[in-house]
XYZ file of C-alpha atoms in Angstrom:
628
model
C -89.863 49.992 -53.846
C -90.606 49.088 -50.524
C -88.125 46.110 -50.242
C -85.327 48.257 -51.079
C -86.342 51.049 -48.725
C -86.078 48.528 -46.360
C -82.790 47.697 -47.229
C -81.808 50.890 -47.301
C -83.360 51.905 -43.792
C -81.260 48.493 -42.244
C -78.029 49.351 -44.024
C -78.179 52.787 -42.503
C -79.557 51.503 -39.244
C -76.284 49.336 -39.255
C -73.996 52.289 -39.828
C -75.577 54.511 -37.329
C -75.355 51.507 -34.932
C -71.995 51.122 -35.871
C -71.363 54.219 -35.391
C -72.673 54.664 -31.766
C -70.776 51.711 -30.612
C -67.560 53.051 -32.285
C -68.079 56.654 -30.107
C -69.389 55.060 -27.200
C -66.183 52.473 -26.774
C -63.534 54.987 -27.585
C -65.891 58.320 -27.068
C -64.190 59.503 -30.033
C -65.623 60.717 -33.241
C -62.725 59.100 -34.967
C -62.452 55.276 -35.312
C -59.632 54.029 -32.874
C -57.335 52.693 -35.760
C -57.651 56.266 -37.341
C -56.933 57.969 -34.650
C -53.794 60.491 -34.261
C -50.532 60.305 -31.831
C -50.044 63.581 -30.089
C -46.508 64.800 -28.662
C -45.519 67.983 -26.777
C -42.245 69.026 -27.030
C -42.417 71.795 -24.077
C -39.656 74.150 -22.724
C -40.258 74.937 -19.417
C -40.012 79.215 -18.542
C -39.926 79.871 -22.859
C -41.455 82.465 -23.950
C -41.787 83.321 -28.327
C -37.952 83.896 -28.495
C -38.159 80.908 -31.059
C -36.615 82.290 -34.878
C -40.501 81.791 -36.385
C -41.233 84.814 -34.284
C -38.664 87.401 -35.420
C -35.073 87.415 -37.459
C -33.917 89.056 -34.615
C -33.913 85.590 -32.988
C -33.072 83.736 -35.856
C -29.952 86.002 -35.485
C -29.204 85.109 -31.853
C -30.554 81.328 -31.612
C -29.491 78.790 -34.163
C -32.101 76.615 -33.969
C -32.441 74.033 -37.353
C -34.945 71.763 -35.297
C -37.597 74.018 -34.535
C -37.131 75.632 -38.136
C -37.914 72.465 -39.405
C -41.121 71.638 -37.612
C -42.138 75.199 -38.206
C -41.427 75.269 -41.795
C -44.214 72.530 -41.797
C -46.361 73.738 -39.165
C -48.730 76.207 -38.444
C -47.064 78.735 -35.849
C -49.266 80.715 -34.036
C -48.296 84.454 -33.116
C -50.557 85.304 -30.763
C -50.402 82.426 -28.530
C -50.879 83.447 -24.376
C -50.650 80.979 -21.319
C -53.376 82.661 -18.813
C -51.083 83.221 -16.348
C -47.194 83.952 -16.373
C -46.313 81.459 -13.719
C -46.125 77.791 -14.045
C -48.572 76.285 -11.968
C -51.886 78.198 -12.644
C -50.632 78.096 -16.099
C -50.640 74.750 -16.316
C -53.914 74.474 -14.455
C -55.616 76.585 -17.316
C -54.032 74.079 -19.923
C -54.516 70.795 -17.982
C -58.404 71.546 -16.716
C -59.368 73.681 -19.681
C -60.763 76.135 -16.875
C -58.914 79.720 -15.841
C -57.189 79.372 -12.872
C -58.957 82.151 -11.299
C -61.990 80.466 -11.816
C -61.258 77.561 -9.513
C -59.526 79.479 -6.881
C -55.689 78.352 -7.760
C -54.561 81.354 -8.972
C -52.083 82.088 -6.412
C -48.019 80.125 -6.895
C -48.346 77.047 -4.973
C -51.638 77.001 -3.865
C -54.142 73.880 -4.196
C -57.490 73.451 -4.381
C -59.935 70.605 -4.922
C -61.513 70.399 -8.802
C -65.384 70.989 -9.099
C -67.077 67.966 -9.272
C -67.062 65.818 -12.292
C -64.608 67.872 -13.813
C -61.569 66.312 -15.101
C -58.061 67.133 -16.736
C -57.764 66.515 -20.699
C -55.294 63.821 -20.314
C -57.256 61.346 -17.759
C -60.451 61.796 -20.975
C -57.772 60.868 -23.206
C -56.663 58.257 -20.879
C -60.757 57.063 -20.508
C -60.781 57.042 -24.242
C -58.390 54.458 -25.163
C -55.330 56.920 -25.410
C -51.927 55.441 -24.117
C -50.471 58.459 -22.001
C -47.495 59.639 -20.982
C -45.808 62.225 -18.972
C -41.898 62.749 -18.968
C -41.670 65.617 -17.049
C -43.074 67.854 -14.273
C -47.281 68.272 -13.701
C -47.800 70.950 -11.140
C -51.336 71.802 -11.116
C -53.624 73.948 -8.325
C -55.944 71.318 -8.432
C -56.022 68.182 -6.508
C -55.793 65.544 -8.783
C -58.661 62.299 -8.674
C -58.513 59.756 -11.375
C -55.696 58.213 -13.600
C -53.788 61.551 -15.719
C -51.268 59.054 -17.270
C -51.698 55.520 -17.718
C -47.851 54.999 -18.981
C -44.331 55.268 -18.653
C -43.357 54.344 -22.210
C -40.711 56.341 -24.281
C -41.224 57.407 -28.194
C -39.672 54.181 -28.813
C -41.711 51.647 -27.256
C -45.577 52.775 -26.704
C -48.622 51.713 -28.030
C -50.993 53.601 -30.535
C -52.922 55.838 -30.186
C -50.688 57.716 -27.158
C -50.678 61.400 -26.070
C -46.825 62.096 -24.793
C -45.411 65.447 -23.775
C -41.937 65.806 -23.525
C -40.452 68.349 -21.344
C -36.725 70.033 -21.453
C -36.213 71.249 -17.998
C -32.985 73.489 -18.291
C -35.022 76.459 -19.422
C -36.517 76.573 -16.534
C -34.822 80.086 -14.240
C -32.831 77.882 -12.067
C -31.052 76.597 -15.746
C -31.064 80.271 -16.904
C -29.054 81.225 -13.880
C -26.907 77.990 -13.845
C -26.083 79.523 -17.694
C -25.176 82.992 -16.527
C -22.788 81.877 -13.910
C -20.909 79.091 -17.000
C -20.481 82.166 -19.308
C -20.106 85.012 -16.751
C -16.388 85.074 -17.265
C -16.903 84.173 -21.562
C -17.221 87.179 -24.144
C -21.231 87.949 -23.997
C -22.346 90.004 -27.518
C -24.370 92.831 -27.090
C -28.326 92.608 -27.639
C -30.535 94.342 -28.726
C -32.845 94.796 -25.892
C -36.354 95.382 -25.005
C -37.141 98.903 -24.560
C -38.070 97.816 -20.727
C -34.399 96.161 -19.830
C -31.895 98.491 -18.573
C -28.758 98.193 -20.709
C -26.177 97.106 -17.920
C -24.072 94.253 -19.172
C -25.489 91.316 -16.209
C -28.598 91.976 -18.862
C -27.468 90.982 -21.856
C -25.576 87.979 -20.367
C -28.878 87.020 -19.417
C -30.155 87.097 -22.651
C -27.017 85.623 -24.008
C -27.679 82.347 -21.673
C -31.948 82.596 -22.339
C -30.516 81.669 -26.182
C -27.888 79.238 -25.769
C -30.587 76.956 -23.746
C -32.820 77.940 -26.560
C -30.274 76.020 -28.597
C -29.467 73.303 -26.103
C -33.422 72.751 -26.414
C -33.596 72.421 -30.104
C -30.732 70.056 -29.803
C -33.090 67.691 -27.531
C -36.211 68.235 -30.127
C -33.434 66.955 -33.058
C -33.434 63.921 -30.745
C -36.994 63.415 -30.115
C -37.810 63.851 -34.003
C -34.631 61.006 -34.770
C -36.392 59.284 -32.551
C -39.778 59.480 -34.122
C -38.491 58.972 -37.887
C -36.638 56.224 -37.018
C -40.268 54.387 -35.554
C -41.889 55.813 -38.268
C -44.064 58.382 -35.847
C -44.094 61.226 -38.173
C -46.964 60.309 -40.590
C -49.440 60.012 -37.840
C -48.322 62.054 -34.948
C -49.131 65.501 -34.486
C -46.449 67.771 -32.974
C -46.968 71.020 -30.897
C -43.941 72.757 -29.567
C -44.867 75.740 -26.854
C -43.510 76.939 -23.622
C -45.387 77.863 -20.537
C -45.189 81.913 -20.216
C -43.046 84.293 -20.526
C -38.392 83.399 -20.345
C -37.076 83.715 -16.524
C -35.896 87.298 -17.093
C -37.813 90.023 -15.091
C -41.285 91.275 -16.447
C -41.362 87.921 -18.119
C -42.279 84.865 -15.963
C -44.566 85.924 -13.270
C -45.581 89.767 -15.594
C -48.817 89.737 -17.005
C -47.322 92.121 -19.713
C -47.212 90.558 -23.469
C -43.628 89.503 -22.833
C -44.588 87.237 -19.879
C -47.602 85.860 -21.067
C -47.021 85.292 -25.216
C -45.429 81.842 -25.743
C -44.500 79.727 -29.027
C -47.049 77.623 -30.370
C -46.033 75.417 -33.260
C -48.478 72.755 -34.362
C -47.436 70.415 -36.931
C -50.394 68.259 -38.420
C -49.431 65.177 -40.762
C -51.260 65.310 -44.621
C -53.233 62.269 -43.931
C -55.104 64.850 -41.027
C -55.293 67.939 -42.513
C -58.757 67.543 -44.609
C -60.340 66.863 -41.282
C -58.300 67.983 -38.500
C -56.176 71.387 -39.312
C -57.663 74.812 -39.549
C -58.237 76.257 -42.600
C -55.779 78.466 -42.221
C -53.137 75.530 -41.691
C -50.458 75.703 -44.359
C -47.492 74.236 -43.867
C -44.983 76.842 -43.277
C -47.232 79.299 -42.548
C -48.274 81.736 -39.334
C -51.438 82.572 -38.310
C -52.498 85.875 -36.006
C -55.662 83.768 -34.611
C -55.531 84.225 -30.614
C -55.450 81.696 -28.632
C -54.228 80.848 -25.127
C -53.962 77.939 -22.588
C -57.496 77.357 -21.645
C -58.149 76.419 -25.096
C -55.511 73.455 -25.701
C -56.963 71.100 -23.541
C -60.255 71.297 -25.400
C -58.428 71.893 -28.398
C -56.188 67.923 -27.733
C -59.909 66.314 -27.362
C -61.039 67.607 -30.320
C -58.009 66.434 -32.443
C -58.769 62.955 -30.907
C -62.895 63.430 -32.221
C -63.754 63.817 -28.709
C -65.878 66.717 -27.573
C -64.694 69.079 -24.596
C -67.050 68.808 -21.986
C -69.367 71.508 -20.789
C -66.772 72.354 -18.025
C -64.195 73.267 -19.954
C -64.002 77.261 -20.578
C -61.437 77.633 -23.359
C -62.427 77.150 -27.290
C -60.979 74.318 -29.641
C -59.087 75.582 -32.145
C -58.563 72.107 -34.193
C -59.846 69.283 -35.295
C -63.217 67.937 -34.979
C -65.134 70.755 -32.518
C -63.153 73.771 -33.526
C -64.848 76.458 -32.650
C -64.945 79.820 -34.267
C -61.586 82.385 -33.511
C -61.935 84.200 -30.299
C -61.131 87.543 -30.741
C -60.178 88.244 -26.579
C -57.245 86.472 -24.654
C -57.061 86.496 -20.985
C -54.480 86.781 -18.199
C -54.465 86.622 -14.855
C -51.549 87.815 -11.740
C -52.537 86.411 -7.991
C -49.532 86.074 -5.336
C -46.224 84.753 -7.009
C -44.252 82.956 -4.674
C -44.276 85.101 -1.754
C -45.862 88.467 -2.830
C -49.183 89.510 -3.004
C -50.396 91.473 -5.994
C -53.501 91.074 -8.191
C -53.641 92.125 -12.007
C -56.234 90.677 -14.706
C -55.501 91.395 -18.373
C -56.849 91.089 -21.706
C -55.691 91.293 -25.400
C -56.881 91.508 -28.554
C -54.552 91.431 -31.966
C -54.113 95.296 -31.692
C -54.145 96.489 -27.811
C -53.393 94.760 -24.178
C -55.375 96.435 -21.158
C -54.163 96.060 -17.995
C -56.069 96.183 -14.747
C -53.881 96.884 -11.528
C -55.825 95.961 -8.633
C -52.856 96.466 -6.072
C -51.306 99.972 -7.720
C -49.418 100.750 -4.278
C -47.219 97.815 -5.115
C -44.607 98.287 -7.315
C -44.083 95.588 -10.210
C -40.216 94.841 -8.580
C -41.596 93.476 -4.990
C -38.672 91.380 -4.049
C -39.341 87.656 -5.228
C -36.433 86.036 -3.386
C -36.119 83.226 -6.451
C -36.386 85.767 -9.244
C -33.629 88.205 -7.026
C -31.006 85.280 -7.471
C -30.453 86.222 -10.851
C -27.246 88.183 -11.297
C -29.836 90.916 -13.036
C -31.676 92.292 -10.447
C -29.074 93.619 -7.798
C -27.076 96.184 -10.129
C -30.719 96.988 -11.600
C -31.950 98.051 -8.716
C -28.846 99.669 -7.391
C -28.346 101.690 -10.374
C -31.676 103.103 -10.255
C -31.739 104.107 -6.802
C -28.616 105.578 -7.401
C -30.190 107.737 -10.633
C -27.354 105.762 -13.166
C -31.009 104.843 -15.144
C -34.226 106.304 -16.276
C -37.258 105.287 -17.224
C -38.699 102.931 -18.887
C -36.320 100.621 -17.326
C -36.510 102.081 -14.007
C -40.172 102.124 -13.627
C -39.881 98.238 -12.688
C -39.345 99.334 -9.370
C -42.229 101.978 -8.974
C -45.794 101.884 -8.235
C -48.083 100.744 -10.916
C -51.287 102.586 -12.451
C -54.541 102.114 -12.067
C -55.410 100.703 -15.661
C -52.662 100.142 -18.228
C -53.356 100.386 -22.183
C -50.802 99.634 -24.742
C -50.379 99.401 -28.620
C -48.978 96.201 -29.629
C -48.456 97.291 -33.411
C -46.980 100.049 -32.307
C -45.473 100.020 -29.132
C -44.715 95.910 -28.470
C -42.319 96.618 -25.800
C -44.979 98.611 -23.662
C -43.829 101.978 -22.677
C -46.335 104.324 -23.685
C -49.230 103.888 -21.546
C -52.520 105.250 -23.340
C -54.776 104.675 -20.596
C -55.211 108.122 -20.092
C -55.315 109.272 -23.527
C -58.766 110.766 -25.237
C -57.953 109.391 -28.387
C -58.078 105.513 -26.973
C -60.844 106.550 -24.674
C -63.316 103.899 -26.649
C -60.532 101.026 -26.749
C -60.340 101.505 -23.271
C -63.923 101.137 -22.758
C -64.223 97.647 -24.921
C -61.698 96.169 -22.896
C -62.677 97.056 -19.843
C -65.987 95.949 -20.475
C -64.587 92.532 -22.134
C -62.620 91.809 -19.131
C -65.614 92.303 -16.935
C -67.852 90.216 -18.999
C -64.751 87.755 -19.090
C -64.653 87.789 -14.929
C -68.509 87.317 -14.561
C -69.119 84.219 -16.947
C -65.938 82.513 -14.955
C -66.953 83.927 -11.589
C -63.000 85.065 -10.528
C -62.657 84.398 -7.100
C -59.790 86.495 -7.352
C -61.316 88.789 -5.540
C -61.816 87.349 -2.356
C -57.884 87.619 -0.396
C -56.559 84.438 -0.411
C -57.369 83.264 3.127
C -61.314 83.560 2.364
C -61.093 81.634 -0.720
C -60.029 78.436 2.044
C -62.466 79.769 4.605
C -65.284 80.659 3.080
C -66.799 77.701 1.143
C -68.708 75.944 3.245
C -67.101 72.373 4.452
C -67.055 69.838 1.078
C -67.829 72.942 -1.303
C -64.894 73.867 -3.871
C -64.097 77.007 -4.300
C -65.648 77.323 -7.579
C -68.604 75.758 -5.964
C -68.764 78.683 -3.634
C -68.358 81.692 -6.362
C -71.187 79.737 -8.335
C -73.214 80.865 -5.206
C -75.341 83.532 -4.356
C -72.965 84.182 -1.511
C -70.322 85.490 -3.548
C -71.317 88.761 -4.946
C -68.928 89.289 -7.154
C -69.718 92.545 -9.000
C -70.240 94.645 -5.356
C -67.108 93.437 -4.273
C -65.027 94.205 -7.819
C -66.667 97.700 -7.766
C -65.603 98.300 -4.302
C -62.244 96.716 -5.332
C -61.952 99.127 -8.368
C -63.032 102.094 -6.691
C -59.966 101.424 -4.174
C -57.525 101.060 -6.732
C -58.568 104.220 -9.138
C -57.273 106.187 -6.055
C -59.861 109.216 -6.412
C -60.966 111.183 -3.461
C -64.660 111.155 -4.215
C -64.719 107.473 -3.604
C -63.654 107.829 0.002
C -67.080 107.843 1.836
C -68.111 104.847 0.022
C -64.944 103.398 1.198
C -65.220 104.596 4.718
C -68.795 102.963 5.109
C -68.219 99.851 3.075
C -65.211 99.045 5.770
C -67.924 98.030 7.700
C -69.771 95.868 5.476
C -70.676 92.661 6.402
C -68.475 90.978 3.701
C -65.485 90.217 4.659
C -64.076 90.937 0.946
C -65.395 94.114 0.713
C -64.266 95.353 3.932
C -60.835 94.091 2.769
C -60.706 96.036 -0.653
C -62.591 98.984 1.273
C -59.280 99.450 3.525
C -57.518 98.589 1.137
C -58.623 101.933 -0.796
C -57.704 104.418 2.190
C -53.999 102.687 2.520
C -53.636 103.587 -1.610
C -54.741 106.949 -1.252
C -51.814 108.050 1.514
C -51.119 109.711 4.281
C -53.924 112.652 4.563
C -56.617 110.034 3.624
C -55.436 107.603 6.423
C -54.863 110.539 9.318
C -58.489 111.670 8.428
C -59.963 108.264 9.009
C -57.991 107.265 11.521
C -60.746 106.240 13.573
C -62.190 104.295 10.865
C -59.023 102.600 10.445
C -58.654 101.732 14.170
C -62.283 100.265 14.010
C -61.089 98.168 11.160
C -57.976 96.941 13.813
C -60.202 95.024 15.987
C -60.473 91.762 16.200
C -63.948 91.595 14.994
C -62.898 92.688 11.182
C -61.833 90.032 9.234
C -58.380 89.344 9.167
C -57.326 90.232 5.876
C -58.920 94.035 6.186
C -56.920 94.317 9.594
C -53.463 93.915 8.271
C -54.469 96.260 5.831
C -56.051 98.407 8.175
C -52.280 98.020 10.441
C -49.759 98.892 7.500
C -52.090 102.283 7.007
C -51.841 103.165 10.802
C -48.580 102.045 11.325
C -47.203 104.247 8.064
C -49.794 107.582 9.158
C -51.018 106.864 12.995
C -49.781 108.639 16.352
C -47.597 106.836 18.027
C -50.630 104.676 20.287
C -51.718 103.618 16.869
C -48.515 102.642 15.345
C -47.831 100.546 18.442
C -51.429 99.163 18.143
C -51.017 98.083 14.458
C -47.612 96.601 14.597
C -48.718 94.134 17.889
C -51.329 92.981 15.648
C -49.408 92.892 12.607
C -46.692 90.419 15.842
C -50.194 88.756 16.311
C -51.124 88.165 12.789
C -47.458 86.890 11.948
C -48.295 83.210 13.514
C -50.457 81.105 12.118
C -51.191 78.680 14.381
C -53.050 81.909 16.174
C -56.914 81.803 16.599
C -57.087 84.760 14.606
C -54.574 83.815 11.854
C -53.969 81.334 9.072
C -50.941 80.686 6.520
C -52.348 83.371 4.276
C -52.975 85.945 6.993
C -49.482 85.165 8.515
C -47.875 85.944 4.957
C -49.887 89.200 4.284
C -48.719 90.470 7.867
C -45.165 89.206 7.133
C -45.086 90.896 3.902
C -46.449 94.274 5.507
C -43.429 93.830 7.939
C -41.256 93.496 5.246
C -42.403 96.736 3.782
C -42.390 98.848 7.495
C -38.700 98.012 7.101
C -37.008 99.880 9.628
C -40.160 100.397 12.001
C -40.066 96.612 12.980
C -36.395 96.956 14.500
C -37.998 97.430 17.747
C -39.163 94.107 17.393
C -36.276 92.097 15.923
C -36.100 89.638 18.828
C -39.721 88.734 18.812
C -39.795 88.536 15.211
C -36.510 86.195 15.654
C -39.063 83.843 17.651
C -41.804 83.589 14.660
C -42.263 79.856 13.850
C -42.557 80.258 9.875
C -42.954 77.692 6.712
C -43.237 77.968 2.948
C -43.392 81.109 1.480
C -43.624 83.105 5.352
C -40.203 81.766 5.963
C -38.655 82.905 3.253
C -39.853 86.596 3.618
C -38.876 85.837 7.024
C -35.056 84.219 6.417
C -34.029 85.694 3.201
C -35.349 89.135 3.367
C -37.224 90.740 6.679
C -34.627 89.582 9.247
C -31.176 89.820 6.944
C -32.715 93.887 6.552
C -33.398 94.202 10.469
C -30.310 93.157 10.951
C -28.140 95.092 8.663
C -30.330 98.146 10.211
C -29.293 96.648 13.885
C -25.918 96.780 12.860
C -25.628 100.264 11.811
């Protein structure tokens, strides 16, 4: 008995050994030959307009491709990206972390990764995986290490690879390219969100949003030829998705459901599906799970038997880690190309809450790249002229506080239930969710922009810094939230804490007395002037300027808008990009006050984003107003 025990104990020493070597040199739980090809098919700017999420767009989109894939697939319907604009989307989905969490957030900004943290496709890349890339990255995150180790095509790489494949024309540039083809062409009427104003430059904008639909299932017809025809298919998973919501307004860069919900089609082959697919997976079949961006990257390792590391915030959804459903999905709104706002948002399969940190802005700011589609002029123009009503005219209003909607029963969000008794509890649970949600990530969100670059100490990351002591996160967000609710009890605590030593809650302090109006602001005038000087930070004073330049004596109007001159340049002592695009967006607003100053602003040296508030909207408006 004891010789074969012996045996036994060497055999299984062997296969543990064997084992360990086989994870250690591919740090996969699946043996390298067994191992699965991944591909991405990804349209850029698509939202769930795909046929396997309604017959309305099965109607309006031809699309035999997709309805292929899908017919094998598991589609997911409740599938968000965390943010509705492409680069801190992508960010969530490439780093497996929330945007917000490492302090990229905001369109076009860049920060460096925490340390040891890495993006799914250099592990893949570590682990043996052949990877590709044909199309566009854009990630806040400074990238260190190799993401893609090849440039083959479906035709020619080695096994086991990772590809994602990218059709480009989706994008809004393509959708307006579209509109101007057909303009002159016989557009068919849709049937539109409740949201869209019926004016016909809206439904050719839907009418183009579908034909590139079905210009981008003609490239996946290629892509799957292509794989057949190399015999891909029985060992390659598929996943077709899109990055947020379609370039129409309150999609891309809306926090709403309609910019945030994207397809997600995942197509597993047989030989996987015992070990690899959900247990929901059927082929054919859809699935009300929810899931969103931060969870593919973990959810890629897993498929490939690797486990997500301990960085990575989002939940695996397949393969050999899944995790158990989530029941909450998050999203997040910082500054979108050049306009400040800041919304955070959270969904479960029934209701969406809303959080409006910035309700003085209205959801329409003028976004000089979305305001080149043919949409938004006669949109705008008809409202002001009283041609439409709401809900489609409430685009270009202020926002509320908090925002509650019922996706089963309202999915085009109109009826706002924030307010209402009956939803009193729902409200609650969210609201409590999405604070939870902000504490375990530590959003830096709410520290303005220019303090998430200047405050972590020199070699510290930003999400270094808000995993500090330093950042107190839940003083500032209260301070932040009593600003926003816009209730006149809060106002001493706002007065005082416009003081406070933190330069974030000082910000969100003033912030609070510029929401609440006119009376508030003549009141605390003083307050407000204190606030002006340059010993505030620099973030509360151009807050602290718009308020006494919209509600100050004359002395304090002319005060305000010479610092607001002041703030305008960043190369100032005072100043910085950010600062010099918050001041040039309060300009922007003041409108007709800055015509005084039309020459000197003529002389600001601006870049980036600051030039074009400056070039394409806050001079071309000075000087119309010159004109008159």
């Amino acid at each position: 008995m004891k010789k074969y025990y012996t045996l036994y104990l060497n055999i299984a020493t062997t296969f543990l050994s064997l084992g360990i070597l086989i994870i250690s040199n591919s740090h996969s739980a699946i043996a390298e030959s067994k191992r699965p090809n991944i591909v991405w098919m990804c349209g850029e700017d698509l939202g769930a307009q795909l046929s396997p999420y309604g017959e309305k767009h099965a109607r309006y989109a031809k699309t035999p491709n997709i309805d292929h894939i899908a017919n094998l697939s598991l589609t997911y319907n409740l599938a968000w990206s965390n943010s509705p604009v492409c680069r801190p989307a992508r960010t969530a989905l490439a780093m497996g972390m929330y945007a917000e969490s490492l302090g990229g957030q905001h369109m076009r900004s860049t920060v460096s990764p925490p340390p040891g943290s890495k993006m799914y496709s250099q592990i893949l890349s570590e682990a043996g995986y052949k990877t590709a890339n044909h199309g566009k990255e854009d990630y806040a995150v400074r990238k260190t290490g190799t993401l893609w180790n090849s440039n083959a095509s479906l035709a020619d790489i080695e096994q086991p690879f990772f590809m994602k494949l990218q059709y480009g024309k989706l994008h809004e540039g393509g959708i307006r390219a579209k509109m101007k083809e057909l303009k002159k062409s016989k557009i068919p009427r849709y049937d539109l969100p409740a949201f869209h104003p019926d004016i016909p430059e809206m439904h050719l904008a839907w009418h183009a949003l579908y034909k590139r639909i079905e210009e981008f299932d003609g490239v996946i017809g290629k892509w799957l030829e292509t794989m057949k025809e190399h015999s891909l298919m029985e060992n390659t998973i598929i996943m077709i998705w899109g990055d947020h919501g379609p370039a129409i307004a309150r999609g891309k860069r809306y926090v709403r459901d309609f910019g945030l919900r994207v397809p997600l089609i995942i197509y597993i082959p047989e030989k996987y599906r015992s070990t690899l697919a959900p247990k929901e997976y059927n082929p054919g079949t859809k699935t009300n799970r929810p899931v969103s961006f931060v969870d593919i990257g973990p959810t890629m390792l897993s498929l490939a038997g690797i486990e997500p590391p301990p960085t990575m915030q989002g939940l695996p959804f397949m393969g050999v880690y899944s995790k158990e459903p989530r029941q909450y999905i998050f999203g997040a709104r910082g500054r979108m190309d050049e306009r400040i706002d800041m919304i955070r948002t959270v969904r479960n399969e029934r209701y969406q809450l809303m959080r409006n940190y910035m309700p003085h802005l209205p959801y329409g700011q003028h976004i000089q790249t979305l305001h080149e589609n043919l949409v938004m002029n006669p949109w705008k123009a008809k409202t002001e002229a009283g041609e439409l009503g709401l809900p489609s005219s409430s685009y270009w209003n202020p926002k509320p506080p908090v925002e509650l909607y019922d996706m089963q029963n309202d999915p085009d969000q109109v009826k706002n239930l924030a307010d209402d008794p009956n939803y009193s509890d729902t409200r609650k649970e969210l609201m409590a969710v999405l604070h939870k949600q902000q504490e375990e990530i530590r959003d830096i969100g709410f520290v303005p922009e220019s303090q998430i670059h200047s405050r972590p100490a020199k070699g510290q990351t930003p999400y270094e810094w808000a995993h500090s002591d330093v950042y107190d996160l839940k003083r500032i967000r209260t301070i932040a939230e009593l600003a926003a609710d816009g209730e006149l009890e809060a106002v001493p605590t706002l007065v005082e804490s416009m003081n406070d030593a933190d330069p974030a809650v000082q910000y969100w302090a003033t912030l609070g007395l510029l929401i609440r109006g006119e009376a508030t602001i003549k009141t605390h005038r003083k307050a407000l002037l204190t606030v002006l000087d340059i010993k505030s930070a620099p973030s509360a004073r151009v807050v602290a300027a718009e308020a006494l330049a919209r509600y100050g004596d004359i002395s304090d109007r002319e005060a305000a808008l010479a610092t607001l001159l002041k703030l305008a340049k960043a190369k100032n002592s005072e100043s910085d990009q950010h600062i010099e695009l918050a001041a040039l967006n309060v300009m922007d607003r003041l409108d007709a006050m800055m015509l005084p100053y039309y020459d000197q602003i003529k002389k600001l040296e601006t870049k980036g984003y600051s030039k074009r508030v400056l070039e394409s909207k806050l001079l071309p408006d000075l000087k119309k107003l010159k004109e008159k």
